mmCIF file with all atom_site columns, C-alpha atoms in Angstrom:
data_model
loop_
_atom_site.group_PDB
_atom_site.id
_atom_site.type_symbol
_atom_site.label_atom_id
_atom_site.label_alt_id
_atom_site.label_comp_id
_atom_site.label_asym_id
_atom_site.label_entity_id
_atom_site.label_seq_id
_atom_site.pdbx_PDB_ins_code
_atom_site.Cartn_x
_atom_site.Cartn_y
_atom_site.Cartn_z
_atom_site.occupancy
_atom_site.B_iso_or_equiv
_atom_site.pdbx_formal_charge
_atom_site.auth_seq_id
_atom_site.auth_comp_id
_atom_site.auth_asym_id
_atom_site.auth_atom_id
_atom_site.pdbx_PDB_model_num
ATOM 1   C CA . MET A 1 1   ? 141.798 100.141 89.479 1.00 0.00 ? 1282 MET A CA 1
ATOM 2   C CA . ALA A 1 2   ? 141.871 102.195 93.320 1.00 0.00 ? 1283 ALA A CA 1
ATOM 3   C CA . LEU A 1 3   ? 138.835 104.099 92.718 1.00 0.00 ? 1284 LEU A CA 1
ATOM 4   C CA . GLY A 1 4   ? 136.540 101.709 90.996 1.00 0.00 ? 1285 GLY A CA 1
ATOM 5   C CA . ARG A 1 5   ? 133.948 100.042 92.722 1.00 0.00 ? 1286 ARG A CA 1
ATOM 6   C CA . ARG A 1 6   ? 134.701 96.442  93.721 1.00 0.00 ? 1287 ARG A CA 1
ATOM 7   C CA . ARG A 1 7   ? 132.078 93.837  93.297 1.00 0.00 ? 1288 ARG A CA 1
ATOM 8   C CA . THR A 1 8   ? 133.866 90.887  94.042 1.00 0.00 ? 1289 THR A CA 1
ATOM 9   C CA . LEU A 1 9   ? 137.739 89.927  94.816 1.00 0.00 ? 1290 LEU A CA 1
ATOM 10  C CA . ASN A 1 10  ? 139.825 89.393  91.160 1.00 0.00 ? 1291 ASN A CA 1
ATOM 11  C CA . VAL A 1 11  ? 137.851 92.660  89.438 1.00 0.00 ? 1292 VAL A CA 1
ATOM 12  C CA . ASP A 1 12  ? 140.381 93.528  86.672 1.00 0.00 ? 1293 ASP A CA 1
ATOM 13  C CA . THR A 1 13  ? 138.739 95.579  84.774 1.00 0.00 ? 1294 THR A CA 1
ATOM 14  C CA . TYR A 1 14  ? 135.881 98.638  84.970 1.00 0.00 ? 1295 TYR A CA 1
ATOM 15  C CA . PHE A 1 15  ? 133.650 100.588 82.753 1.00 0.00 ? 1296 PHE A CA 1
ATOM 16  C CA . VAL A 1 16  ? 133.372 104.065 82.465 1.00 0.00 ? 1297 VAL A CA 1
ATOM 17  C CA . LYS A 1 17  ? 129.775 106.225 82.672 1.00 0.00 ? 1298 LYS A CA 1
ATOM 18  C CA . PHE A 1 18  ? 130.944 109.914 82.302 1.00 0.00 ? 1299 PHE A CA 1
ATOM 19  C CA . ASN A 1 19  ? 128.493 111.669 82.434 1.00 0.00 ? 1300 ASN A CA 1
ATOM 20  C CA . PRO A 1 20  ? 126.247 113.891 79.723 1.00 0.00 ? 1301 PRO A CA 1
ATOM 21  C CA . TRP A 1 21  ? 128.322 116.776 78.920 1.00 0.00 ? 1302 TRP A CA 1
ATOM 22  C CA . HIS A 1 22  ? 131.121 114.489 78.865 1.00 0.00 ? 1303 HIS A CA 1
ATOM 23  C CA . THR A 1 23  ? 129.970 113.907 75.163 1.00 0.00 ? 1304 THR A CA 1
ATOM 24  C CA . ALA A 1 24  ? 130.842 117.423 74.099 1.00 0.00 ? 1305 ALA A CA 1
ATOM 25  C CA . PHE A 1 25  ? 134.898 116.254 74.878 1.00 0.00 ? 1306 PHE A CA 1
ATOM 26  C CA . MET A 1 26  ? 133.813 112.460 74.141 1.00 0.00 ? 1307 MET A CA 1
ATOM 27  C CA . ASP A 1 27  ? 137.098 112.902 71.205 1.00 0.00 ? 1308 ASP A CA 1
ATOM 28  C CA . THR A 1 28  ? 139.209 114.605 73.486 1.00 0.00 ? 1309 THR A CA 1
ATOM 29  C CA . ILE A 1 29  ? 139.028 112.302 76.202 1.00 0.00 ? 1310 ILE A CA 1
ATOM 30  C CA . HIS A 1 30  ? 139.244 109.473 74.458 1.00 0.00 ? 1311 HIS A CA 1
ATOM 31  C CA . ALA A 1 31  ? 142.923 110.779 72.676 1.00 0.00 ? 1312 ALA A CA 1
ATOM 32  C CA . ALA A 1 32  ? 144.206 110.350 76.427 1.00 0.00 ? 1313 ALA A CA 1
ATOM 33  C CA . PHE A 1 33  ? 142.664 106.918 76.241 1.00 0.00 ? 1314 PHE A CA 1
ATOM 34  C CA . PRO A 1 34  ? 142.997 105.763 72.431 1.00 0.00 ? 1315 PRO A CA 1
ATOM 35  C CA . LYS A 1 35  ? 142.527 101.415 72.945 1.00 0.00 ? 1316 LYS A CA 1
ATOM 36  C CA . VAL A 1 36  ? 139.656 101.921 75.389 1.00 0.00 ? 1317 VAL A CA 1
ATOM 37  C CA . ARG A 1 37  ? 136.439 100.656 73.775 1.00 0.00 ? 1318 ARG A CA 1
ATOM 38  C CA . CYS A 1 38  ? 133.582 103.414 73.564 1.00 0.00 ? 1319 CYS A CA 1
ATOM 39  C CA . LEU A 1 39  ? 129.344 102.919 73.361 1.00 0.00 ? 1320 LEU A CA 1
ATOM 40  C CA . PHE A 1 40  ? 127.327 105.599 73.527 1.00 0.00 ? 1321 PHE A CA 1
ATOM 41  C CA . ILE A 1 41  ? 123.754 105.346 74.919 1.00 0.00 ? 1322 ILE A CA 1
ATOM 42  C CA . TYR A 1 42  ? 121.270 107.574 73.354 1.00 0.00 ? 1323 TYR A CA 1
ATOM 43  C CA . ARG A 1 43  ? 117.598 108.587 74.312 1.00 0.00 ? 1324 ARG A CA 1
ATOM 44  C CA . GLU A 1 44  ? 114.170 109.680 72.729 1.00 0.00 ? 1325 GLU A CA 1
ATOM 45  C CA . PRO A 1 45  ? 114.818 113.278 72.616 1.00 0.00 ? 1326 PRO A CA 1
ATOM 46  C CA . THR A 1 46  ? 110.942 114.591 74.137 1.00 0.00 ? 1327 THR A CA 1
ATOM 47  C CA . GLU A 1 47  ? 111.929 111.592 77.417 1.00 0.00 ? 1328 GLU A CA 1
ATOM 48  C CA . MET A 1 48  ? 114.832 113.257 78.012 1.00 0.00 ? 1329 MET A CA 1
ATOM 49  C CA . LEU A 1 49  ? 114.195 116.682 77.901 1.00 0.00 ? 1330 LEU A CA 1
ATOM 50  C CA . VAL A 1 50  ? 111.319 115.811 79.740 1.00 0.00 ? 1331 VAL A CA 1
ATOM 51  C CA . SER A 1 51  ? 113.492 114.449 82.242 1.00 0.00 ? 1332 SER A CA 1
ATOM 52  C CA . VAL A 1 52  ? 115.388 117.486 83.024 1.00 0.00 ? 1333 VAL A CA 1
ATOM 53  C CA . VAL A 1 53  ? 112.785 119.333 83.906 1.00 0.00 ? 1334 VAL A CA 1
ATOM 54  C CA . LYS A 1 54  ? 111.549 116.917 85.885 1.00 0.00 ? 1335 LYS A CA 1
ATOM 55  C CA . THR A 1 55  ? 114.724 116.441 87.700 1.00 0.00 ? 1336 THR A CA 1
ATOM 56  C CA . PRO A 1 56  ? 116.836 119.140 87.038 1.00 0.00 ? 1337 PRO A CA 1
ATOM 57  C CA . ALA A 1 57  ? 119.819 118.254 86.304 1.00 0.00 ? 1338 ALA A CA 1
ATOM 58  C CA . PRO A 1 58  ? 122.131 120.609 89.091 1.00 0.00 ? 1339 PRO A CA 1
ATOM 59  C CA . ILE A 1 59  ? 125.882 120.423 87.461 1.00 0.00 ? 1340 ILE A CA 1
ATOM 60  C CA . MET A 1 60  ? 124.126 121.768 83.312 1.00 0.00 ? 1341 MET A CA 1
ATOM 61  C CA . SER A 1 61  ? 121.694 123.651 85.993 1.00 0.00 ? 1342 SER A CA 1
ATOM 62  C CA . ASN A 1 62  ? 124.074 125.387 87.845 1.00 0.00 ? 1343 ASN A CA 1
ATOM 63  C CA . ILE A 1 63  ? 126.752 126.544 85.064 1.00 0.00 ? 1344 ILE A CA 1
ATOM 64  C CA . ARG A 1 64  ? 124.327 128.680 83.047 1.00 0.00 ? 1345 ARG A CA 1
ATOM 65  C CA . GLY A 1 65  ? 125.227 132.301 82.384 1.00 0.00 ? 1346 GLY A CA 1
ATOM 66  C CA . THR A 1 66  ? 129.293 131.160 82.369 1.00 0.00 ? 1347 THR A CA 1
ATOM 67  C CA . PRO A 1 67  ? 131.637 130.287 79.559 1.00 0.00 ? 1348 PRO A CA 1
ATOM 68  C CA . PHE A 1 68  ? 131.376 126.514 80.225 1.00 0.00 ? 1349 PHE A CA 1
ATOM 69  C CA . ALA A 1 69  ? 127.726 126.939 79.614 1.00 0.00 ? 1350 ALA A CA 1
ATOM 70  C CA . ALA A 1 70  ? 127.701 128.385 76.706 1.00 0.00 ? 1351 ALA A CA 1
ATOM 71  C CA . VAL A 1 71  ? 130.275 125.693 75.899 1.00 0.00 ? 1352 VAL A CA 1
ATOM 72  C CA . LEU A 1 72  ? 128.082 122.597 76.172 1.00 0.00 ? 1353 LEU A CA 1
ATOM 73  C CA . SER A 1 73  ? 124.740 124.716 73.888 1.00 0.00 ? 1354 SER A CA 1
ATOM 74  C CA . LYS A 1 74  ? 127.236 127.058 71.729 1.00 0.00 ? 1355 LYS A CA 1
ATOM 75  C CA . LEU A 1 75  ? 124.612 129.864 72.539 1.00 0.00 ? 1356 LEU A CA 1
ATOM 76  C CA . SER A 1 76  ? 126.326 133.499 73.864 1.00 0.00 ? 1357 SER A CA 1
ATOM 77  C CA . VAL A 1 77  ? 127.052 133.496 78.139 1.00 0.00 ? 1358 VAL A CA 1
ATOM 78  C CA . GLU A 1 78  ? 123.908 135.733 77.897 1.00 0.00 ? 1359 GLU A CA 1
ATOM 79  C CA . GLN A 1 79  ? 121.601 133.871 75.635 1.00 0.00 ? 1360 GLN A CA 1
ATOM 80  C CA . THR A 1 80  ? 121.899 130.353 78.460 1.00 0.00 ? 1361 THR A CA 1
ATOM 81  C CA . GLN A 1 81  ? 120.243 132.852 80.729 1.00 0.00 ? 1362 GLN A CA 1
ATOM 82  C CA . GLN A 1 82  ? 117.443 134.420 78.775 1.00 0.00 ? 1363 GLN A CA 1
ATOM 83  C CA . VAL A 1 83  ? 116.482 130.855 76.861 1.00 0.00 ? 1364 VAL A CA 1
ATOM 84  C CA . SER A 1 84  ? 114.112 128.818 78.982 1.00 0.00 ? 1365 SER A CA 1
ATOM 85  C CA . TYR A 1 85  ? 115.172 126.064 80.211 1.00 0.00 ? 1366 TYR A CA 1
ATOM 86  C CA . VAL A 1 86  ? 113.471 123.638 78.107 1.00 0.00 ? 1367 VAL A CA 1
ATOM 87  C CA . GLU A 1 87  ? 115.714 125.466 74.902 1.00 0.00 ? 1368 GLU A CA 1
ATOM 88  C CA . TYR A 1 88  ? 118.773 125.537 77.244 1.00 0.00 ? 1369 TYR A CA 1
ATOM 89  C CA . PHE A 1 89  ? 119.042 121.678 77.377 1.00 0.00 ? 1370 PHE A CA 1
ATOM 90  C CA . ALA A 1 90  ? 117.618 121.215 73.780 1.00 0.00 ? 1371 ALA A CA 1
ATOM 91  C CA . LYS A 1 91  ? 120.648 123.450 72.721 1.00 0.00 ? 1372 LYS A CA 1
ATOM 92  C CA . ILE A 1 92  ? 123.129 121.456 74.907 1.00 0.00 ? 1373 ILE A CA 1
ATOM 93  C CA . TYR A 1 93  ? 121.768 117.931 73.200 1.00 0.00 ? 1374 TYR A CA 1
ATOM 94  C CA . GLN A 1 94  ? 121.988 118.748 70.069 1.00 0.00 ? 1375 GLN A CA 1
ATOM 95  C CA . ASN A 1 95  ? 125.243 119.681 70.220 1.00 0.00 ? 1376 ASN A CA 1
ATOM 96  C CA . PHE A 1 96  ? 125.909 116.066 72.246 1.00 0.00 ? 1377 PHE A CA 1
ATOM 97  C CA . MET A 1 97  ? 124.335 114.162 69.677 1.00 0.00 ? 1378 MET A CA 1
ATOM 98  C CA . HIS A 1 98  ? 126.045 115.914 66.849 1.00 0.00 ? 1379 HIS A CA 1
ATOM 99  C CA . ALA A 1 99  ? 129.042 115.841 69.334 1.00 0.00 ? 1380 ALA A CA 1
ATOM 100 C CA . ALA A 1 100 ? 128.165 111.544 68.723 1.00 0.00 ? 1381 ALA A CA 1
ATOM 101 C CA . LEU A 1 101 ? 127.364 111.522 65.377 1.00 0.00 ? 1382 LEU A CA 1
ATOM 102 C CA . HIS A 1 102 ? 130.455 113.021 63.859 1.00 0.00 ? 1383 HIS A CA 1
ATOM 103 C CA . SER A 1 103 ? 132.707 111.436 66.591 1.00 0.00 ? 1384 SER A CA 1
ATOM 104 C CA . THR A 1 104 ? 136.582 110.862 65.239 1.00 0.00 ? 1385 THR A CA 1
ATOM 105 C CA . ILE A 1 105 ? 136.441 107.682 67.699 1.00 0.00 ? 1386 ILE A CA 1
ATOM 106 C CA . PRO A 1 106 ? 137.429 105.197 65.449 1.00 0.00 ? 1387 PRO A CA 1
ATOM 107 C CA . ASN A 1 107 ? 134.616 101.760 65.892 1.00 0.00 ? 1388 ASN A CA 1
ATOM 108 C CA . LEU A 1 108 ? 132.043 103.741 68.289 1.00 0.00 ? 1389 LEU A CA 1
ATOM 109 C CA . LYS A 1 109 ? 128.770 101.861 69.780 1.00 0.00 ? 1390 LYS A CA 1
ATOM 110 C CA . TYR A 1 110 ? 125.893 103.918 69.980 1.00 0.00 ? 1391 TYR A CA 1
ATOM 111 C CA . LEU A 1 111 ? 122.672 102.060 71.953 1.00 0.00 ? 1392 LEU A CA 1
ATOM 112 C CA . ASN A 1 112 ? 119.209 103.660 71.864 1.00 0.00 ? 1393 ASN A CA 1
ATOM 113 C CA . TYR A 1 113 ? 118.716 103.576 75.685 1.00 0.00 ? 1394 TYR A CA 1
ATOM 114 C CA . SER A 1 114 ? 115.746 101.252 75.589 1.00 0.00 ? 1395 SER A CA 1
ATOM 115 C CA . HIS A 1 115 ? 117.439 98.730  74.589 1.00 0.00 ? 1396 HIS A CA 1
ATOM 116 C CA . LEU A 1 116 ? 119.830 98.556  78.007 1.00 0.00 ? 1397 LEU A CA 1
ATOM 117 C CA . LYS A 1 117 ? 118.018 95.529  79.128 1.00 0.00 ? 1398 LYS A CA 1
ATOM 118 C CA . ALA A 1 118 ? 119.580 92.589  81.171 1.00 0.00 ? 1399 ALA A CA 1
ATOM 119 C CA . GLU A 1 119 ? 118.713 89.651  78.764 1.00 0.00 ? 1400 GLU A CA 1
ATOM 120 C CA . ASP A 1 120 ? 120.258 92.110  75.663 1.00 0.00 ? 1401 ASP A CA 1
ATOM 121 C CA . LEU A 1 121 ? 123.643 92.624  78.472 1.00 0.00 ? 1402 LEU A CA 1
ATOM 122 C CA . PRO A 1 122 ? 125.620 89.697  77.118 1.00 0.00 ? 1403 PRO A CA 1
ATOM 123 C CA . LEU A 1 123 ? 125.219 90.694  73.017 1.00 0.00 ? 1404 LEU A CA 1
ATOM 124 C CA . ILE A 1 124 ? 125.670 95.137  74.409 1.00 0.00 ? 1405 ILE A CA 1
ATOM 125 C CA . LEU A 1 125 ? 129.145 93.094  76.424 1.00 0.00 ? 1406 LEU A CA 1
ATOM 126 C CA . ALA A 1 126 ? 130.332 91.631  73.222 1.00 0.00 ? 1407 ALA A CA 1
ATOM 127 C CA . GLN A 1 127 ? 129.931 93.901  70.785 1.00 0.00 ? 1408 GLN A CA 1
ATOM 128 C CA . SER A 1 128 ? 130.990 96.873  72.294 1.00 0.00 ? 1409 SER A CA 1
ATOM 129 C CA . PHE A 1 129 ? 133.576 96.051  74.954 1.00 0.00 ? 1410 PHE A CA 1
ATOM 130 C CA . GLY A 1 130 ? 134.759 92.490  73.188 1.00 0.00 ? 1411 GLY A CA 1
ATOM 131 C CA . TYR A 1 131 ? 133.925 91.731  76.931 1.00 0.00 ? 1412 TYR A CA 1
ATOM 132 C CA . HIS A 1 132 ? 132.766 88.058  78.104 1.00 0.00 ? 1413 HIS A CA 1
ATOM 133 C CA . PRO A 1 133 ? 131.828 87.867  81.890 1.00 0.00 ? 1414 PRO A CA 1
ATOM 134 C CA . ALA A 1 134 ? 132.067 84.696  83.615 1.00 0.00 ? 1415 ALA A CA 1
ATOM 135 C CA . PHE A 1 135 ? 128.807 83.241  84.527 1.00 0.00 ? 1416 PHE A CA 1
ATOM 136 C CA . GLU A 1 136 ? 128.786 84.546  87.795 1.00 0.00 ? 1417 GLU A CA 1
ATOM 137 C CA . GLU A 1 137 ? 130.231 87.671  87.108 1.00 0.00 ? 1418 GLU A CA 1
ATOM 138 C CA . LEU A 1 138 ? 127.350 88.128  84.350 1.00 0.00 ? 1419 LEU A CA 1
ATOM 139 C CA . VAL A 1 139 ? 123.736 87.707  87.046 1.00 0.00 ? 1420 VAL A CA 1
ATOM 140 C CA . LEU A 1 140 ? 125.921 90.079  89.700 1.00 0.00 ? 1421 LEU A CA 1
ATOM 141 C CA . MET A 1 141 ? 125.877 92.920  86.749 1.00 0.00 ? 1422 MET A CA 1
ATOM 142 C CA . GLN A 1 142 ? 122.020 91.413  85.105 1.00 0.00 ? 1423 GLN A CA 1
ATOM 143 C CA . GLN A 1 143 ? 120.830 92.113  88.959 1.00 0.00 ? 1424 GLN A CA 1
ATOM 144 C CA . GLN A 1 144 ? 121.656 96.005  88.927 1.00 0.00 ? 1425 GLN A CA 1
ATOM 145 C CA . PHE A 1 145 ? 119.071 95.801  86.676 1.00 0.00 ? 1426 PHE A CA 1
ATOM 146 C CA . ASP A 1 146 ? 116.513 95.500  88.833 1.00 0.00 ? 1427 ASP A CA 1
ATOM 147 C CA . TYR A 1 147 ? 117.411 98.448  91.206 1.00 0.00 ? 1428 TYR A CA 1
ATOM 148 C CA . TYR A 1 148 ? 117.329 102.233 90.182 1.00 0.00 ? 1429 TYR A CA 1
ATOM 149 C CA . SER A 1 149 ? 120.333 103.383 88.677 1.00 0.00 ? 1430 SER A CA 1
ATOM 150 C CA . LYS A 1 150 ? 121.330 105.793 91.053 1.00 0.00 ? 1431 LYS A CA 1
ATOM 151 C CA . ASP A 1 151 ? 120.303 104.427 94.227 1.00 0.00 ? 1432 ASP A CA 1
ATOM 152 C CA . ASP A 1 152 ? 123.814 102.255 95.919 1.00 0.00 ? 1433 ASP A CA 1
ATOM 153 C CA . LYS A 1 153 ? 121.545 100.514 98.242 1.00 0.00 ? 1434 LYS A CA 1
ATOM 154 C CA . LYS A 1 154 ? 119.414 99.000  96.233 1.00 0.00 ? 1435 LYS A CA 1
ATOM 155 C CA . SER A 1 155 ? 116.287 100.577 98.522 1.00 0.00 ? 1436 SER A CA 1
ATOM 156 C CA . ILE A 1 156 ? 114.464 101.619 95.190 1.00 0.00 ? 1437 ILE A CA 1
ATOM 157 C CA . TYR A 1 157 ? 113.449 99.057  92.274 1.00 0.00 ? 1438 TYR A CA 1
ATOM 158 C CA . PHE A 1 158 ? 113.416 100.506 88.969 1.00 0.00 ? 1439 PHE A CA 1
ATOM 159 C CA . SER A 1 159 ? 110.714 100.341 86.537 1.00 0.00 ? 1440 SER A CA 1
ATOM 160 C CA . CYS A 1 160 ? 109.900 101.819 83.448 1.00 0.00 ? 1441 CYS A CA 1
ATOM 161 C CA . ASP A 1 161 ? 109.135 105.591 83.476 1.00 0.00 ? 1442 ASP A CA 1
ATOM 162 C CA . LYS A 1 162 ? 108.574 105.652 79.412 1.00 0.00 ? 1443 LYS A CA 1
ATOM 163 C CA . ALA A 1 163 ? 104.760 106.066 79.392 1.00 0.00 ? 1444 ALA A CA 1
ATOM 164 C CA . ALA A 1 164 ? 104.817 108.926 82.578 1.00 0.00 ? 1445 ALA A CA 1
ATOM 165 C CA . LYS A 1 165 ? 107.782 110.650 80.648 1.00 0.00 ? 1446 LYS A CA 1
ATOM 166 C CA . HIS A 1 166 ? 104.781 110.312 77.795 1.00 0.00 ? 1447 HIS A CA 1
ATOM 167 C CA . GLU A 1 167 ? 102.460 112.532 79.596 1.00 0.00 ? 1448 GLU A CA 1
ATOM 168 C CA . LEU A 1 168 ? 104.522 115.175 81.029 1.00 0.00 ? 1449 LEU A CA 1
ATOM 169 C CA . ILE A 1 169 ? 105.529 116.546 77.234 1.00 0.00 ? 1450 ILE A CA 1
ATOM 170 C CA . THR A 1 170 ? 103.845 119.776 76.783 1.00 0.00 ? 1451 THR A CA 1
ATOM 171 C CA . PRO A 1 171 ? 104.188 122.296 73.601 1.00 0.00 ? 1452 PRO A CA 1
ATOM 172 C CA . GLU A 1 172 ? 107.072 123.973 74.567 1.00 0.00 ? 1453 GLU A CA 1
ATOM 173 C CA . VAL A 1 173 ? 109.174 120.636 74.971 1.00 0.00 ? 1454 VAL A CA 1
ATOM 174 C CA . GLN A 1 174 ? 107.412 119.689 71.706 1.00 0.00 ? 1455 GLN A CA 1
ATOM 175 C CA . GLN A 1 175 ? 108.581 123.076 69.966 1.00 0.00 ? 1456 GLN A CA 1
ATOM 176 C CA . ALA A 1 176 ? 112.310 122.819 71.223 1.00 0.00 ? 1457 ALA A CA 1
ATOM 177 C CA . VAL A 1 177 ? 113.168 119.200 69.998 1.00 0.00 ? 1458 VAL A CA 1
ATOM 178 C CA . LYS A 1 178 ? 111.837 120.389 66.504 1.00 0.00 ? 1459 LYS A CA 1
ATOM 179 C CA . GLN A 1 179 ? 113.601 123.467 66.227 1.00 0.00 ? 1460 GLN A CA 1
ATOM 180 C CA . CYS A 1 180 ? 116.457 122.626 66.989 1.00 0.00 ? 1461 CYS A CA 1
ATOM 181 C CA . GLU A 1 181 ? 116.159 119.239 65.087 1.00 0.00 ? 1462 GLU A CA 1
ATOM 182 C CA . LEU A 1 182 ? 116.345 116.849 67.321 1.00 0.00 ? 1463 LEU A CA 1
ATOM 183 C CA . ASP A 1 183 ? 114.521 113.825 65.770 1.00 0.00 ? 1464 ASP A CA 1
ATOM 184 C CA . ARG A 1 184 ? 116.096 114.287 62.965 1.00 0.00 ? 1465 ARG A CA 1
ATOM 185 C CA . LEU A 1 185 ? 119.672 113.322 65.078 1.00 0.00 ? 1466 LEU A CA 1
ATOM 186 C CA . TYR A 1 186 ? 118.000 110.900 66.955 1.00 0.00 ? 1467 TYR A CA 1
ATOM 187 C CA . ALA A 1 187 ? 117.028 109.369 63.401 1.00 0.00 ? 1468 ALA A CA 1
ATOM 188 C CA . GLN A 1 188 ? 120.213 109.818 62.306 1.00 0.00 ? 1469 GLN A CA 1
ATOM 189 C CA . LEU A 1 189 ? 121.585 108.037 65.530 1.00 0.00 ? 1470 LEU A CA 1
ATOM 190 C CA . GLU A 1 190 ? 118.937 105.350 64.810 1.00 0.00 ? 1471 GLU A CA 1
ATOM 191 C CA . GLN A 1 191 ? 120.872 104.185 61.771 1.00 0.00 ? 1472 GLN A CA 1
ATOM 192 C CA . THR A 1 192 ? 124.359 104.360 62.629 1.00 0.00 ? 1473 THR A CA 1
ATOM 193 C CA . ALA A 1 193 ? 126.457 101.596 61.122 1.00 0.00 ? 1474 ALA A CA 1
ATOM 194 C CA . THR A 1 194 ? 128.002 100.742 63.969 1.00 0.00 ? 1475 THR A CA 1
ATOM 195 C CA . ASN A 1 195 ? 124.284 101.087 66.178 1.00 0.00 ? 1476 ASN A CA 1
ATOM 196 C CA . LEU A 1 196 ? 123.940 97.805  68.676 1.00 0.00 ? 1477 LEU A CA 1
ATOM 197 C CA . PHE A 1 197 ? 120.320 97.225  67.660 1.00 0.00 ? 1478 PHE A CA 1
#
């Protein structure tokens, strides 16, 4: 509780959002907190790759050529530097999706990013976490959807960039998606029994 951000004085519950690379260790993390409910949010593969090409993820970019990069990508340390940036991230996302599909977390819920909307928040919270916020708290939570998620100052309004991302899809991105079978893994995530939508 001491490290969380309290939006109101009576906060006694926190939602923890992990970075994507934590997916590789999700079962281990959950074993340390076995009573905590979990939700895995995933995104359409080409959109994921276009996002990292457009705005490189510093943590995962800077570790290329290290044992940690090899763990995340299941490539050799040398291969993490030899393959293209797009191939490197495609391999990482392949392993993240595989980890989520084969997780041993009981009753793990799945949510496509496209369904993460303010109007669906009550259902998402109830089905994923058994959480039913008071009306005032729900309104505060839903207001966050108006702003860019990485801007705590609320100075940048959120706008859906799905169409813009699809315009940036390159043949290299399409090839990486095909080579790593990301569309197949995405389809499996869509069909999981505990998918919310």
